[in-house]
Short mmCIF file of C-alpha atoms and ligand atoms in Angstrom, two decimals:
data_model
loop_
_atom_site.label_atom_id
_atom_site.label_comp_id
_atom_site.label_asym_id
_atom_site.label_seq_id
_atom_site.Cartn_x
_atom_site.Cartn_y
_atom_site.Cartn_z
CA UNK A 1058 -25.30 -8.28 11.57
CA UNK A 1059 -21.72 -9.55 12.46
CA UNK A 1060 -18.54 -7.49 11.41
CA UNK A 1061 -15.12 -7.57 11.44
CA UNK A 1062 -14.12 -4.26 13.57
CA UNK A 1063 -11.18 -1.76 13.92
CA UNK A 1064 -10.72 -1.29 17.88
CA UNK A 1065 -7.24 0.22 18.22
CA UNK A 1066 -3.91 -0.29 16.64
CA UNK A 1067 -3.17 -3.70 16.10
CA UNK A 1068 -6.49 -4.83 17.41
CA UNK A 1069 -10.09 -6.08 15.66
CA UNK A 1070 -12.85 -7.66 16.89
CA UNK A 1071 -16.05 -9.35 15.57
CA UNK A 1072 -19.06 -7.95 16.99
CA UNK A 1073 -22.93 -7.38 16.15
CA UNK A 1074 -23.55 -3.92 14.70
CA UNK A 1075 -26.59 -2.54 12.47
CA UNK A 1076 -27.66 -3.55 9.41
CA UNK A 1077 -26.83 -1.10 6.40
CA UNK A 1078 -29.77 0.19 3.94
CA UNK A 1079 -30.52 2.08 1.10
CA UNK A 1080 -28.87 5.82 2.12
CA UNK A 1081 -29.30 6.92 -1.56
CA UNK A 1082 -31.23 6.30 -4.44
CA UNK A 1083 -28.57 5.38 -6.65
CA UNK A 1084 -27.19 2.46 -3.60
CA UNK A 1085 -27.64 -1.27 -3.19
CA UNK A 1086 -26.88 -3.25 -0.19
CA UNK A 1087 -25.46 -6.53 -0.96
CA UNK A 1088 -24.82 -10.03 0.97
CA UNK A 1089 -21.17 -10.36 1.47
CA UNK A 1090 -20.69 -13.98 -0.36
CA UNK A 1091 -16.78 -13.32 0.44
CA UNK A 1092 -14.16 -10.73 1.39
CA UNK A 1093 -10.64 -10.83 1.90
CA UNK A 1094 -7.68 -9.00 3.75
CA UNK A 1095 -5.32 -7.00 1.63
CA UNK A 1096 -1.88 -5.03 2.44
CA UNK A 1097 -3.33 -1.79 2.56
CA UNK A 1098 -5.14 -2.75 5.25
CA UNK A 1099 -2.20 -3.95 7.39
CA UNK A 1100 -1.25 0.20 6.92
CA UNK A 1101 -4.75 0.80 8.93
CA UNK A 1102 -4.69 -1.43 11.56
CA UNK A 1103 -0.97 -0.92 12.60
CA UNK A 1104 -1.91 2.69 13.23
CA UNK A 1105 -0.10 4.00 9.87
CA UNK A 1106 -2.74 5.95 8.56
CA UNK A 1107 -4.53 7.50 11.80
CA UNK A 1108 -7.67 8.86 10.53
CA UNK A 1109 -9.47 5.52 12.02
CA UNK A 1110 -12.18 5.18 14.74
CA UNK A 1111 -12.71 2.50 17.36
CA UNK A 1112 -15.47 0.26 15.73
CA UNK A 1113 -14.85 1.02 12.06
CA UNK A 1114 -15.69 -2.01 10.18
CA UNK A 1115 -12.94 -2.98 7.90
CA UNK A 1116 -12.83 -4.36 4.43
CA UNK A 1117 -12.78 -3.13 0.55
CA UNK A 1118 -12.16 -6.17 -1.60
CA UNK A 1119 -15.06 -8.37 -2.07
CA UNK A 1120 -18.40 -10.08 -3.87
CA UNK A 1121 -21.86 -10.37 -2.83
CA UNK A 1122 -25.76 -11.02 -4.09
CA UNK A 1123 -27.56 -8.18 -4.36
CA UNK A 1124 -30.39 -7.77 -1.92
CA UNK A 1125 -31.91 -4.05 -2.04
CA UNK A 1126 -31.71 -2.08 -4.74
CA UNK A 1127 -31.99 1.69 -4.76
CA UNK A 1128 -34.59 3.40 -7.44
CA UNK A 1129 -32.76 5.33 -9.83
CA UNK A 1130 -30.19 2.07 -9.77
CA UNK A 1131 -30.83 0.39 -13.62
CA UNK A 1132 -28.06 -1.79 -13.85
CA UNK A 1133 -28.57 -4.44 -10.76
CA UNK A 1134 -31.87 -6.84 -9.58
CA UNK A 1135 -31.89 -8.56 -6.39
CA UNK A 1136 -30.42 -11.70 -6.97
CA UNK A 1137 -27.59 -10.50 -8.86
CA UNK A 1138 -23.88 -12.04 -8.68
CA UNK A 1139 -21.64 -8.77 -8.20
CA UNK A 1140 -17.76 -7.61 -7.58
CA UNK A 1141 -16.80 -4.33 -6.60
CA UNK A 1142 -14.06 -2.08 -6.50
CA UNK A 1143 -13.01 -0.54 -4.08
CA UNK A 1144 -12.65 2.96 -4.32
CA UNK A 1145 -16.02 4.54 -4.65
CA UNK A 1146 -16.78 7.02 -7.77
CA UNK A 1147 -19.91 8.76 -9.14
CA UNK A 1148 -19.10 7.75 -13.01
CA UNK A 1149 -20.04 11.69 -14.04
CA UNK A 1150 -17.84 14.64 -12.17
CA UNK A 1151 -14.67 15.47 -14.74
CA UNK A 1152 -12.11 12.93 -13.16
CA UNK A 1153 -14.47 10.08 -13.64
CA UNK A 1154 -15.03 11.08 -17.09
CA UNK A 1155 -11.11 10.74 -17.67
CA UNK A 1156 -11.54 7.48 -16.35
CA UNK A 1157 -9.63 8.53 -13.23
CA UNK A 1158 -12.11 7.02 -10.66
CA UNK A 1159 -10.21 6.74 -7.97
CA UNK A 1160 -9.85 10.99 -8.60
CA UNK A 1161 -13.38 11.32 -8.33
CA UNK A 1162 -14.52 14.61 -6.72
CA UNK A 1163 -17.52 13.24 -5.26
CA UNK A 1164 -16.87 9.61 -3.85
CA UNK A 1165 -15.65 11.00 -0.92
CA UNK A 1166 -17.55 12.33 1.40
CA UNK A 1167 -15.70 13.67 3.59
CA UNK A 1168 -12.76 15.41 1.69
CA UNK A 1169 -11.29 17.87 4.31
CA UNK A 1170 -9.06 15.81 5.56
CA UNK A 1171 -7.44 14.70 2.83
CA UNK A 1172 -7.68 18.13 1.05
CA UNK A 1173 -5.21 19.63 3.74
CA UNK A 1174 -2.77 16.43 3.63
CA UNK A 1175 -2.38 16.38 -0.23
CA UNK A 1176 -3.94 19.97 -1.93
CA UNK A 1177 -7.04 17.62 -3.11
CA UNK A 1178 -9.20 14.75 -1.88
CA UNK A 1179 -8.88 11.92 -3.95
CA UNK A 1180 -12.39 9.50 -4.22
CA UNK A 1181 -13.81 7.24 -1.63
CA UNK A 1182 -12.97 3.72 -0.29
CA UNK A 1183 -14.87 1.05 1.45
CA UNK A 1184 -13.68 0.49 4.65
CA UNK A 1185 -10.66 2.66 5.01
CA UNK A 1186 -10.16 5.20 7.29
CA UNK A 1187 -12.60 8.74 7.53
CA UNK A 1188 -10.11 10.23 5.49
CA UNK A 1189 -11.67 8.28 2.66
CA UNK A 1190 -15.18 8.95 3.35
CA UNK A 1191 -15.83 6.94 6.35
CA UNK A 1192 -17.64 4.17 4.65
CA UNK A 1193 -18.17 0.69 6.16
CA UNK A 1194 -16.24 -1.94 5.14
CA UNK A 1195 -16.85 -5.52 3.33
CA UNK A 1196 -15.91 -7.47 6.21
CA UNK A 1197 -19.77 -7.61 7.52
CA UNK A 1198 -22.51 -9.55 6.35
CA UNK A 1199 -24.21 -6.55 4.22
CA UNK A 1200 -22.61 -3.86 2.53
CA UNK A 1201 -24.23 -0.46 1.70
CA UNK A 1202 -22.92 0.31 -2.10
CA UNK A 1203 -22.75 3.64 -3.40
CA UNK A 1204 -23.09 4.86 -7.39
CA UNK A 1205 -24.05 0.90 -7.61
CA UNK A 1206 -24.20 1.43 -11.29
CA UNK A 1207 -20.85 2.92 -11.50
CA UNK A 1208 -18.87 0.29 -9.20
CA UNK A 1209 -20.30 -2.86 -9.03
CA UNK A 1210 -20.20 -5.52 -11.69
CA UNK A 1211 -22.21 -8.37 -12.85
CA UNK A 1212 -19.78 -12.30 -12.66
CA UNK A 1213 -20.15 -13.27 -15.75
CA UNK A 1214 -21.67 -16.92 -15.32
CA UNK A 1215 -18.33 -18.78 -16.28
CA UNK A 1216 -16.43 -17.32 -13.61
CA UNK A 1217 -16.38 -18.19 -9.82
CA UNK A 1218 -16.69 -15.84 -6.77
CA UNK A 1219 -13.39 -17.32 -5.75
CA UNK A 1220 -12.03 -15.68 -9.11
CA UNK A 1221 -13.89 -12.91 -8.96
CA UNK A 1222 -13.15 -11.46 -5.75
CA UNK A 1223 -9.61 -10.41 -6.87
CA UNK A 1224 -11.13 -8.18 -9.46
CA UNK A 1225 -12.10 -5.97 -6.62
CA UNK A 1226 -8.82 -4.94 -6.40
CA UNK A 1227 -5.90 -6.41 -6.46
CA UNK A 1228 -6.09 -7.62 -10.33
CA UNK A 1229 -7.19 -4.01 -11.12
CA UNK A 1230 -4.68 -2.70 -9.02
CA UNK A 1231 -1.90 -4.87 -10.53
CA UNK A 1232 -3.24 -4.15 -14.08
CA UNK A 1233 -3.10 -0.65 -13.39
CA UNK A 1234 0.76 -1.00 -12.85
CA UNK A 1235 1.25 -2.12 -15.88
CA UNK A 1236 -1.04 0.12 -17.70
CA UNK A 1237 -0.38 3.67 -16.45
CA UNK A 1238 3.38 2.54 -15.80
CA UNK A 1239 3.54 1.72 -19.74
CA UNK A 1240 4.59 -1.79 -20.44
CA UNK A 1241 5.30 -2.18 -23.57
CA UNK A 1242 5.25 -5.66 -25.90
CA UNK A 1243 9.19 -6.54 -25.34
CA UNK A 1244 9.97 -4.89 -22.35
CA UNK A 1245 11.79 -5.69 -18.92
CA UNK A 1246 9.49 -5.41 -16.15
CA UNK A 1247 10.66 -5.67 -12.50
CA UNK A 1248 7.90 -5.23 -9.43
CA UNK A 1249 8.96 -5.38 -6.10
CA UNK A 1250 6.21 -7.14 -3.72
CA UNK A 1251 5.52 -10.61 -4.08
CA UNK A 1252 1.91 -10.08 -2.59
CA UNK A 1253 -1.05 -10.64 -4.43
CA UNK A 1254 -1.02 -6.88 -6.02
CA UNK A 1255 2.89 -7.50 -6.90
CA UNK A 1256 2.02 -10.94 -8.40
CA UNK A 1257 -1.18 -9.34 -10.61
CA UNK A 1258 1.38 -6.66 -12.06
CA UNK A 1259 3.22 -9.28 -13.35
CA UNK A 1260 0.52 -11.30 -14.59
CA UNK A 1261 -0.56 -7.92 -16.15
CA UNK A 1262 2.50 -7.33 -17.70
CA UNK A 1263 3.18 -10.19 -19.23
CA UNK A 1264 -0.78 -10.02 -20.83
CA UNK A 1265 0.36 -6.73 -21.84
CA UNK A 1266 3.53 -8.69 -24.11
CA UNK A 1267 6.71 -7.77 -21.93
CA UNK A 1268 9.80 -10.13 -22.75
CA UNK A 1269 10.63 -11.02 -18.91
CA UNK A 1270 8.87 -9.85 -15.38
CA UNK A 1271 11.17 -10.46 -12.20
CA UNK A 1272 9.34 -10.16 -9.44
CA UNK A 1273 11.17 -9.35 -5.95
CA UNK A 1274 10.39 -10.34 -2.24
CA UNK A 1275 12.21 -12.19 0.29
CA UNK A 1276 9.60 -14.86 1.20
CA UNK A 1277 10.34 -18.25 -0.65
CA UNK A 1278 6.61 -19.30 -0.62
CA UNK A 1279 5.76 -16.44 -1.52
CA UNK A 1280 8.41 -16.40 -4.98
CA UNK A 1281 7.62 -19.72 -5.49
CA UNK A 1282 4.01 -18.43 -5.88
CA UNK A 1283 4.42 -15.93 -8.58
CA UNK A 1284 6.65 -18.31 -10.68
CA UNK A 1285 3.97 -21.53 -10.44
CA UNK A 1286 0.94 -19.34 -11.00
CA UNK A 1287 2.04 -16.12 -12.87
CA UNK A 1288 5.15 -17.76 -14.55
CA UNK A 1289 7.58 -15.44 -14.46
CA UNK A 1290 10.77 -14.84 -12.94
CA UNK A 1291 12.13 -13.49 -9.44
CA UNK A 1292 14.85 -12.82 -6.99
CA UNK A 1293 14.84 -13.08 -3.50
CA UNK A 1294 16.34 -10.05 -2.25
CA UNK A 1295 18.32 -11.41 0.75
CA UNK A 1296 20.23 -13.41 -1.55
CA UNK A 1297 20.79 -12.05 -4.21
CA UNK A 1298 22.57 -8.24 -5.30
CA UNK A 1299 19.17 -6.86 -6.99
CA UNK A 1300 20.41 -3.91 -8.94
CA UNK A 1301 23.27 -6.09 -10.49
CA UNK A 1302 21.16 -9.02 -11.43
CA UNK A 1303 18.58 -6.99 -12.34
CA UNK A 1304 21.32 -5.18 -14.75
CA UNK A 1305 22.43 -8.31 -15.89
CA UNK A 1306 18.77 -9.38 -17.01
CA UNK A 1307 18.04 -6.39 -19.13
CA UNK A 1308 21.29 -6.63 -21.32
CA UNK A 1309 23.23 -4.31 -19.11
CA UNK A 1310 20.26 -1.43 -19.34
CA UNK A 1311 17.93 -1.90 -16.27
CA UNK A 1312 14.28 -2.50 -16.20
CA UNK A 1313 12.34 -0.54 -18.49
CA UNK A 1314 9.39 0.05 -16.27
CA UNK A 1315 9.87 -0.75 -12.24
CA UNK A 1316 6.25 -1.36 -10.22
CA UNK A 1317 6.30 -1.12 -6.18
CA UNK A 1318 4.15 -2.75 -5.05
CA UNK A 1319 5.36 -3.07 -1.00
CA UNK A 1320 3.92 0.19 0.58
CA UNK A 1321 4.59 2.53 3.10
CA UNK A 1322 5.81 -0.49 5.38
CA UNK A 1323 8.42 -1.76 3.69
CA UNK A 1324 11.40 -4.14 4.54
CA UNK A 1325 15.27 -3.55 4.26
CA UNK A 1326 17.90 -5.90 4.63
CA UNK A 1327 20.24 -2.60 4.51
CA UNK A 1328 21.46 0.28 7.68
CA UNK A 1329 18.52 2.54 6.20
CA UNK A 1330 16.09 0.45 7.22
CA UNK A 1331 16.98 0.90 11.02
CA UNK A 1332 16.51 4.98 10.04
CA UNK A 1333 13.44 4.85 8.26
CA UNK A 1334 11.50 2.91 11.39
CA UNK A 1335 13.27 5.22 13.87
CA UNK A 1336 12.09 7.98 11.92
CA UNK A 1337 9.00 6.23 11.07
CA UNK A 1338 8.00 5.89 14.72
CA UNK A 1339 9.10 9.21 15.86
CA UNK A 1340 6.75 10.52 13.43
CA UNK A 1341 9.28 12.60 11.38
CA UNK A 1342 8.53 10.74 8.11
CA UNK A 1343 5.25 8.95 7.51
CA UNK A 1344 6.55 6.58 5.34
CA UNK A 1345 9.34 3.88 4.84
CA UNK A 1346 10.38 4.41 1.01
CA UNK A 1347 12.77 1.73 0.44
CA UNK A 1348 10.78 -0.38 -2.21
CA UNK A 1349 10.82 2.85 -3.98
CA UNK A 1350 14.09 4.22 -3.54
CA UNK A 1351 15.37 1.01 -5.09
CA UNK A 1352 12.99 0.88 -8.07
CA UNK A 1353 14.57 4.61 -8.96
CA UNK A 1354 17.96 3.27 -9.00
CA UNK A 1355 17.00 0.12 -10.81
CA UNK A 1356 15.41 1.59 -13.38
CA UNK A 1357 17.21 2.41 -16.96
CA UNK A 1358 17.26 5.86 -17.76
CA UNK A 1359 14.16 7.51 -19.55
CA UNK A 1360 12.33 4.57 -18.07
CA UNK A 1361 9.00 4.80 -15.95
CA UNK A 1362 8.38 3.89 -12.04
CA UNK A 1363 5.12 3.15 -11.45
CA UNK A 1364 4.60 3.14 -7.04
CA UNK A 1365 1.49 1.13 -6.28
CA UNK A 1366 1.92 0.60 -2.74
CA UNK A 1367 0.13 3.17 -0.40
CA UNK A 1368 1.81 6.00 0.91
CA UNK A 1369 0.24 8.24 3.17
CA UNK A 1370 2.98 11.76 3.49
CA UNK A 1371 5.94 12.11 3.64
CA UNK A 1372 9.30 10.53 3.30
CA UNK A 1373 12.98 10.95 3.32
CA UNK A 1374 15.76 10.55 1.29
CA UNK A 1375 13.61 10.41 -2.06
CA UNK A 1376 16.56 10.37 -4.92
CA UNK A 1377 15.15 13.23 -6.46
CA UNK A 1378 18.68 13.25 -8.35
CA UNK A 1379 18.44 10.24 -10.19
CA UNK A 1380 14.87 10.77 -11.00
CA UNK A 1381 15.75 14.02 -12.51
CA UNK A 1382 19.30 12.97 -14.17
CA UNK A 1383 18.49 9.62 -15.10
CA UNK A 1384 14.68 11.36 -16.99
CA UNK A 1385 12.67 8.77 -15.02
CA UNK A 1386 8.75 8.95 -15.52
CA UNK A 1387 7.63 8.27 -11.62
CA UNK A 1388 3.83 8.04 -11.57
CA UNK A 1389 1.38 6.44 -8.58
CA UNK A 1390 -2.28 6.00 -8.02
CA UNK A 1391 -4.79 4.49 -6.04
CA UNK A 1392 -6.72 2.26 -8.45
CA UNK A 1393 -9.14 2.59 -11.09
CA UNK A 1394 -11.12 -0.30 -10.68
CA UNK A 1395 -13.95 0.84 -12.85
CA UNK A 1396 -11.99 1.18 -15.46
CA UNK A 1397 -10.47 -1.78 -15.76
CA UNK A 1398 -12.73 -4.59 -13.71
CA UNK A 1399 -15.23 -5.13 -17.02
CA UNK A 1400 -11.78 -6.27 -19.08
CA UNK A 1401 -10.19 -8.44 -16.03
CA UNK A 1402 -13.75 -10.90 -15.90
CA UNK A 1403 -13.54 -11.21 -19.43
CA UNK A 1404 -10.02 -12.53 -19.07
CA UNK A 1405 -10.85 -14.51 -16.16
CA UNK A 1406 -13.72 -16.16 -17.90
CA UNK A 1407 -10.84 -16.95 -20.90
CA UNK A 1408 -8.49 -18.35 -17.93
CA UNK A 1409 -5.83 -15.65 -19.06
CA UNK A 1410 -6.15 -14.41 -15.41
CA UNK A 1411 -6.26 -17.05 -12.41
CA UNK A 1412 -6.38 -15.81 -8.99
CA UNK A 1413 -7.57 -18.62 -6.89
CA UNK A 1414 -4.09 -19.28 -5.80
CA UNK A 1415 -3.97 -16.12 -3.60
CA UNK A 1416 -7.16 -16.87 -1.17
CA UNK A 1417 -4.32 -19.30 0.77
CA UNK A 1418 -6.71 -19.24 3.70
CA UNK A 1419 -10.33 -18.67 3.64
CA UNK A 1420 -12.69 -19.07 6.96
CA UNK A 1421 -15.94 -17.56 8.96
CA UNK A 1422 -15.58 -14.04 9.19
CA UNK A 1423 -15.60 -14.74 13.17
CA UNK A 1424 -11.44 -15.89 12.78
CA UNK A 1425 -11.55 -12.90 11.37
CA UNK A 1426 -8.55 -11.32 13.86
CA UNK A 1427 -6.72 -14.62 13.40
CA UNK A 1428 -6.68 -14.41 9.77
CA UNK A 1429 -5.39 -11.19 9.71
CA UNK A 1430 -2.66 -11.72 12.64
CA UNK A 1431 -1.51 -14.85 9.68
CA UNK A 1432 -1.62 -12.52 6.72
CA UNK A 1433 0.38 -9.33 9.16
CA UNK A 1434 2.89 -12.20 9.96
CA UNK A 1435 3.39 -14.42 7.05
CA UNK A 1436 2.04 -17.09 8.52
CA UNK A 1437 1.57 -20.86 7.21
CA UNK A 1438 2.13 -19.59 3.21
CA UNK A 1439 -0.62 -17.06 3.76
CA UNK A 1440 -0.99 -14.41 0.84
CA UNK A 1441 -4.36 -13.41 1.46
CA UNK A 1442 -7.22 -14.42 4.29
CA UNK A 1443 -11.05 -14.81 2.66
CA UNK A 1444 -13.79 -14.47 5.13
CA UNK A 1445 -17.16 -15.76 4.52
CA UNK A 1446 -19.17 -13.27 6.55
CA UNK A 1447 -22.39 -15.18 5.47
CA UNK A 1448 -21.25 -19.26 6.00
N1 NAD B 2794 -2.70 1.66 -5.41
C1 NAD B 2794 -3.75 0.99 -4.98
O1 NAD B 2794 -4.89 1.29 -5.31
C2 NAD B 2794 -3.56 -0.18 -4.09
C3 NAD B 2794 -4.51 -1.21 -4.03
C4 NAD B 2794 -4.25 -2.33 -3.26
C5 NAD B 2794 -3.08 -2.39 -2.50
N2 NAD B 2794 -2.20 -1.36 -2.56
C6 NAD B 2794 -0.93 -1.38 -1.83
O2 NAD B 2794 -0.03 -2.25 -2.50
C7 NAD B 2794 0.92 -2.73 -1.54
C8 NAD B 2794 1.02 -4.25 -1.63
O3 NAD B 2794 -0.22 -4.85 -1.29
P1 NAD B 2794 -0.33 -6.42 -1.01
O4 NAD B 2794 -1.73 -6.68 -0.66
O5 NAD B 2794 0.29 -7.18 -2.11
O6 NAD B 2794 0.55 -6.51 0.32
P2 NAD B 2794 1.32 -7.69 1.05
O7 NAD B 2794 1.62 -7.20 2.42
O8 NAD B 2794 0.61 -9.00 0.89
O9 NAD B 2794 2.68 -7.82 0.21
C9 NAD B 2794 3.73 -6.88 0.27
C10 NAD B 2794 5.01 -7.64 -0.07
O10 NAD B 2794 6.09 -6.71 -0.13
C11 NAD B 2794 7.26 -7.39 0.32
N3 NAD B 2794 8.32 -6.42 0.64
C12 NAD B 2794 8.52 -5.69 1.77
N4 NAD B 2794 9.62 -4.92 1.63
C13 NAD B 2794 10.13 -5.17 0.40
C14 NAD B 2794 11.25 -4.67 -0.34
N5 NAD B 2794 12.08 -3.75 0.18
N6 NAD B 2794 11.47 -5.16 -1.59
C15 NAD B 2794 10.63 -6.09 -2.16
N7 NAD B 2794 9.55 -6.59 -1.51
C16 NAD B 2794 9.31 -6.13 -0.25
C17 NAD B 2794 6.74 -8.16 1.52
O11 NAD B 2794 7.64 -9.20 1.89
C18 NAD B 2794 5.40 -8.67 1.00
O12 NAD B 2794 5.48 -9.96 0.42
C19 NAD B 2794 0.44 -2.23 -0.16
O13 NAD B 2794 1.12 -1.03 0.18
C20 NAD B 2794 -1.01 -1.90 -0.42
O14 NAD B 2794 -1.46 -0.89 0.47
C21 NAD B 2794 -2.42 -0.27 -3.34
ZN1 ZN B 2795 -6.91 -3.44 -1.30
ZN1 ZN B 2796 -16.67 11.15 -10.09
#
């Protein structure tokens, strides 16, 4: 079958590799219908998160028919229209029974890594990196899927694959946000990211009954976005003082709950952004914090933070003072998608949640490197790339 490949940093490749089959007897293997680029995995192919290996084959978002089905799998039949999320959980150890899937002790197989980063392995992803699990991606025309019964979930018949595919991840991932970060009916939300995960915390939050959602970025088209197909507000951070309008929009307070939603990559108008990328590429901090450093100062005091984008170690200048003084709530995760994806169809089938807006480009899975060079640079409106590994 053809995938789309990792071959070194800043480089991928479609090639021919073997088919996947049933590994376990809890598996399926589906038919990738459609799969589609996300920012996390601009962190893995620029090299940020070096636990890949020449001919990985990239992907974790996506929907597919069902064309094997493992024996002690009860929920699935060949045939079947399916979306899956994309961290990988058993649905039985003790995290998965708190509904923490993306905790779960046994999704990933391979937790040493990851055990001597961070004290404890969290679960397994599709598609990203041997430090979660080693799994192949969705960007291939089959996809092995683990605990089948567990992760992957029937499309309801009202809703489109189009729709659908965001539920993989980026809806659940927004929604999430919102959730654990503890938006409440009348509050002042503020998420910085304009991307599709941003934009689905906002949508979330305003489902979830808060009184305004800014949402920040510096890409007009990308603002312009969120406000025609999310409706809410935002602020375009190269023209506009953030923490004073910000301020000024929450009756002098500040946000009640702040969401990043940028990642480990982030942009700076400001002198530390020159430091963090010196320090970034010197390898003395992993990470470029300034989506996060901003959402701590933003945010009013005994209000949450809620960091959705991925970090991978360590960073510098955290303002562990205001956190403290200020008696901030600062929470992260990698998503639950299981715990949330049965809730997001329903609401798509109702039309409370749209998504189609955010596959801005979709294409063979062969343009594969040039949809992903378009979503890297911000290229031609592009939110999100959708390959159709299948025609
Ligand atoms: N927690 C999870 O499970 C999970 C799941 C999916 C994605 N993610 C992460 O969420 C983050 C966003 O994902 P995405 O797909 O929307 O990415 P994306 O690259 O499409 O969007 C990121 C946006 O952040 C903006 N940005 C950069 N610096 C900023 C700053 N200082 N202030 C405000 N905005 C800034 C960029 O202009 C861009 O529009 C990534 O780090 C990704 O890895 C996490
Ligand atoms: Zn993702
Ligand atoms: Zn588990």
């Amino acid at each position: 079958m053809k995938a789309l490949l990792w071959t070194g940093v800043n480089e991928t490749s479609v090639e021919d590799v073997p088919d996947p089959g049933i590994q376990n007897p809890e598996d399926v293997v589906l038919k990738v219908t459609r799969t589609v680029t996300c920012g996390s995995d601009l962190h893995l192919i620029g090299g940020y998160i070096p636990f890949m290996e020449s001919g990985d084959v990239l992907g974790h978002e996506f929907v597919g028919e069902v064309v094997e089905v493992g024996p002690d799998v009860e929920r699935h039949r060949v045939g079947d229209r399916v979306v899956v999320s994309s961290f990988i959980a058993c649905g039985r150890c003790w995290f998965c029974r708190q509904e923490l899937y993306s905790a779960c002790d046994n999704g990933n197989t391979n937790p040493a890594i990851t055990e001597s980063l961070w004290g404890q392995a969290p679960g397994g992803c599709f598609g990203y990196s041997h430090a979660m699990g080693g799994f192949a991606g969705s960007h291939a025309q089959y996809v092995r899927v683990p605990y089948a019964d567990v992760g992957a979930f029937a499309i309801p018949d009202g809703v489109s694959d189009e729709r659908a595919l965001f539920a993989s991840d980026s809806a659940a991932t927004g929604w999430m946000g919102a959730d654990l970060g503890q938006v409440r009916p009348g509050d002042v939300v503020a998420v910085w990211g304009a991307g599709a995960v941003g934009q689905m915390a906002a949508r979330a939050s305003m489902l979830l009954g808060a009184a305004h959602v800014v949402v920040i970025d510096r890409y007009d088209y990308r603002l312009a976005a969120t406000e025609r197909h999310v409706g809410c507000e935002t602020l375009n951070y190269e023209r506009t003082d953030v923490q004073a309008e910000l301020l000024e929009r929450s009756g002098g307070r500040g946000p009640d709950v702040c969401i990043e939603a940028v990642g480990m990559e982030a942009h700076s108008p400001g002198p530390a952004f020159g430091y963090d990328q010196v320090k970034q590429q010197l390898r003395l901090q992993t990470d470029r914090p300034t989506a996060v450093r901003e959402a701590v100062y933003a945010c009013r005091k005994g209000g949450s933070v809620f960091v959705l984008g991925v970090y991978a170690g360590f960073v510098d200048k955290f303002p562990l003072g205001a956190m403290m003084n200020k008696g901030l709530t600062v929470r992260g995760s990698q998503m639950h998608g299981q715990r949330y994806i049965p809730m997001l169809l329903e609401r798509m089938a109702r039309d409370e949640l749209v998504t189609e807006h955010l596959a801005t480009h979709t294409m063979p899975l062969t343009d594969g490197p040039r949809g992903y060079k378009m979503f890297k640079n911000k290229e031609d409106g592009n939110l999100r790339s959708v390959f159709l590994p299948n025609g």
